[in-house]
Structures are given as structure tokens and as C-alpha cells.
PDB file of C-alpha atoms in Angstrom:
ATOM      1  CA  UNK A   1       9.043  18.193 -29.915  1.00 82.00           C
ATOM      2  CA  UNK A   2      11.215  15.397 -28.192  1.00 88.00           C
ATOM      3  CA  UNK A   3      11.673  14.416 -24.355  1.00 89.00           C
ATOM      4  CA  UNK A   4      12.591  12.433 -22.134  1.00 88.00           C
ATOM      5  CA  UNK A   5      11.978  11.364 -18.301  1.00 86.00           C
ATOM      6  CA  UNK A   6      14.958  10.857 -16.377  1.00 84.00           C
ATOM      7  CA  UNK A   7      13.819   9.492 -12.954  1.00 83.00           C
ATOM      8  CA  UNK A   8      17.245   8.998 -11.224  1.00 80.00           C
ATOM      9  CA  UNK A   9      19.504  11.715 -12.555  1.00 74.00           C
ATOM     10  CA  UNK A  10      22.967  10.935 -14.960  1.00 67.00           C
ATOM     11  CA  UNK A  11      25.635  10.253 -12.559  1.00 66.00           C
ATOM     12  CA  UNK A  12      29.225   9.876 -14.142  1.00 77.00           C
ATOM     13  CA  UNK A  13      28.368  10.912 -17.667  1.00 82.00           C
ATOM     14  CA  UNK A  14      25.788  12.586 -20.456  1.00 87.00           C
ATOM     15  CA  UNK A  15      23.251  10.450 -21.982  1.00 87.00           C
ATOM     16  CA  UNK A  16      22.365  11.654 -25.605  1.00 91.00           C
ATOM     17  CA  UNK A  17      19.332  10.963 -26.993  1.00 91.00           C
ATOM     18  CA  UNK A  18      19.120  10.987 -31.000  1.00 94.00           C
ATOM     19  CA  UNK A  19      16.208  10.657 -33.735  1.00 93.00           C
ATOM     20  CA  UNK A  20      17.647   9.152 -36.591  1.00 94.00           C
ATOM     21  CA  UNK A  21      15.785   9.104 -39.612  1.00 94.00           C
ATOM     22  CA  UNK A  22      16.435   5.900 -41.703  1.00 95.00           C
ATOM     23  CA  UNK A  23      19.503   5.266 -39.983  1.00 93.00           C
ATOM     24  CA  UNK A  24      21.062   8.836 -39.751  1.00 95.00           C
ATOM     25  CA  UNK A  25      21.125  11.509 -36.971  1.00 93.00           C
ATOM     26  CA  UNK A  26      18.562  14.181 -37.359  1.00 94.00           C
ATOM     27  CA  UNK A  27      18.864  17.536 -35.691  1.00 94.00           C
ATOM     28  CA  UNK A  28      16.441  16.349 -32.778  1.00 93.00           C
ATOM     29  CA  UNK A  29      18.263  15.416 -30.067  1.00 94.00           C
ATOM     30  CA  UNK A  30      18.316  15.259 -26.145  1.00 92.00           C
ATOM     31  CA  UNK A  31      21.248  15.785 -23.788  1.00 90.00           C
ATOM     32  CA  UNK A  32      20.899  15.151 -19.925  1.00 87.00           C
ATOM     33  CA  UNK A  33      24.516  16.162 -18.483  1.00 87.00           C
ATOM     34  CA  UNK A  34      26.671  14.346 -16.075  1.00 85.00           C
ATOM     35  CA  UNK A  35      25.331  15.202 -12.643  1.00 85.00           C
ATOM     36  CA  UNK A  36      21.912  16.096 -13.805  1.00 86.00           C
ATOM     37  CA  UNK A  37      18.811  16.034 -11.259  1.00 87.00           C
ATOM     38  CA  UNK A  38      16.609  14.022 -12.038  1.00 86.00           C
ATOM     39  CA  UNK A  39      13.603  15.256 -14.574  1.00 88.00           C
ATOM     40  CA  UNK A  40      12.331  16.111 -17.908  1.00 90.00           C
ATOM     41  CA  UNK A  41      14.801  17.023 -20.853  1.00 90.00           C
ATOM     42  CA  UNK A  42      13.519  18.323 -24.218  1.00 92.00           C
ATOM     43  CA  UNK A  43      14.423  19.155 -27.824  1.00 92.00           C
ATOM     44  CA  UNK A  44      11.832  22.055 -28.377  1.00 91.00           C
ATOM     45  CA  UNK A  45      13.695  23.917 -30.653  1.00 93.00           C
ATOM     46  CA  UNK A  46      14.479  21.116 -33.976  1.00 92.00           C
ATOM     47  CA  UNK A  47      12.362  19.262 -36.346  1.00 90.00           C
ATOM     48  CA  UNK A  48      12.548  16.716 -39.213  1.00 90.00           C
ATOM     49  CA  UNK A  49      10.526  16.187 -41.916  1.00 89.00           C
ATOM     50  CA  UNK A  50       9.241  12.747 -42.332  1.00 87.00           C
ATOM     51  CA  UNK A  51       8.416  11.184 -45.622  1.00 87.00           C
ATOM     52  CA  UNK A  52       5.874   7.819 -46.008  1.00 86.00           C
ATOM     53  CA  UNK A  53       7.880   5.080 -45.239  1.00 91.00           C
ATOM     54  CA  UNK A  54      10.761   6.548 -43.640  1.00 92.00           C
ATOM     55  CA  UNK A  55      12.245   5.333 -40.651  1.00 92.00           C
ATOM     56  CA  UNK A  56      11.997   6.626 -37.135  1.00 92.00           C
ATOM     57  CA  UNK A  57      15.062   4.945 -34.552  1.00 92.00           C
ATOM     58  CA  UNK A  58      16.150   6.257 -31.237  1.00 91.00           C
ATOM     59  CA  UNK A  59      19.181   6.415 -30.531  1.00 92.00           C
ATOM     60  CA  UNK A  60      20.960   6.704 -26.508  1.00 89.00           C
ATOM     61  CA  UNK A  61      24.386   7.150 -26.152  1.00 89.00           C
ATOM     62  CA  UNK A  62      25.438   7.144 -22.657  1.00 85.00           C
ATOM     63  CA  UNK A  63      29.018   8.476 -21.867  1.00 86.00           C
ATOM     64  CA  UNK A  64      29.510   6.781 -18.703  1.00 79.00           C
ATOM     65  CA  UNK A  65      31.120   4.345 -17.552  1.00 76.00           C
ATOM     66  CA  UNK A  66      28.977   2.218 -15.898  1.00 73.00           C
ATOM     67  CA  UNK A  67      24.806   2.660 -15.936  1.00 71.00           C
ATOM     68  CA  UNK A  68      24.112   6.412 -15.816  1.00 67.00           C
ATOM     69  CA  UNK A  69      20.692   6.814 -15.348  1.00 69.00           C
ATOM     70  CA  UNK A  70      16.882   5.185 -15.249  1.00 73.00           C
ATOM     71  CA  UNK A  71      15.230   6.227 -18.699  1.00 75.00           C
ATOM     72  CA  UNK A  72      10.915   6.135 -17.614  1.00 75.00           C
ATOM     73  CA  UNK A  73       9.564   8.306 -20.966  1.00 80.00           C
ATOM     74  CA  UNK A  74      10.370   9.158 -23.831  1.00 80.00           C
ATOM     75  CA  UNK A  75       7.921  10.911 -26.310  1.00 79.00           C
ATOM     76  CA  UNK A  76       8.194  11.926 -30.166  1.00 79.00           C
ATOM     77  CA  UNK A  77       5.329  14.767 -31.013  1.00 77.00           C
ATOM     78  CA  UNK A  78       4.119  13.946 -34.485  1.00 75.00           C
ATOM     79  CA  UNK A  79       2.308  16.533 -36.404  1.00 75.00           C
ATOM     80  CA  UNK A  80       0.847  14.382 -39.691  1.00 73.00           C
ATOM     81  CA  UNK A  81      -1.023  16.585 -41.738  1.00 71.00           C
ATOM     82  CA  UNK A  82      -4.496  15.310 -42.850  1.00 70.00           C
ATOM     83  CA  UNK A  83      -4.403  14.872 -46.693  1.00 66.00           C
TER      84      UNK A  83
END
């Protein structure tokens, strides 16, 4: 699972949060809309399979204007099987 912490709220636009795996977009991703309350946000639903050596990014889009929001947490759940 994926979330984030949103401790202000989005204000003019969405912020999307993306895990990219080595470089492109996985299906794991985060949306707080415009006008959001403040809060958690979470991608319960998607996965991606990881690979040794792959590459984990995050990345934010934010659709607003100006500075939307104040990002506190963000956590990746990891299930790593043990071999």
C-alpha cells in the first residue's frame, strides 16, 4: 500500500503522487483533489512487482499554480519475501 500525509489541505489544484519503477509510472498512485481537507490519502487497491535492483522514484505532480499543499508522510509498504 501507498500514502501520504497532507497536513494543510490542496488548495487551487490536485497533487498526484506516482511510484515509478525505473523511471516509469506504475499503477500505484495517490491523488489529493483541489480543495481537499487536510489528511491521509492512499493507494490500497494497486501493486508492483519489484525485481533486485530495480528502481523505486516518487514522483509529485502538483496542478496548481502556486504551492498547493504541505506534504509531512509519505510511506511505501514493502512486502519482500524471505528466500
Amino acid at each position: 500500500s501507498f500514502s501520504i500525509y497532507d497536513g494543510t489541505g490542496s488548495t487551487t489544484g490536485t497533487l498526484v503522487f506516482t511510484i515509478n519503477q525505473n523511471s516509469s509510472g506504475s499503477a500505484v498512485t495517490c491523488t489529493v483533489a483541489a480543495g481537499a481537507a487536510a489528511g491521509q490519502f492512499s493507494d490500497t487497491t494497486h501493486s508492483v512487482s519489484l525485481a533486485a535492483g530495480d528502481n523505486i522514484e516518487l514522483k509529485i505532480v502538483n496542478n496548481a499554480a502556486t504551492t498547493s499543499a504541505q506534504i509531512i508522510r509519505c510511506m511505501l509498504e514493502l512486502d519482500i519475501p524471505l528466500v
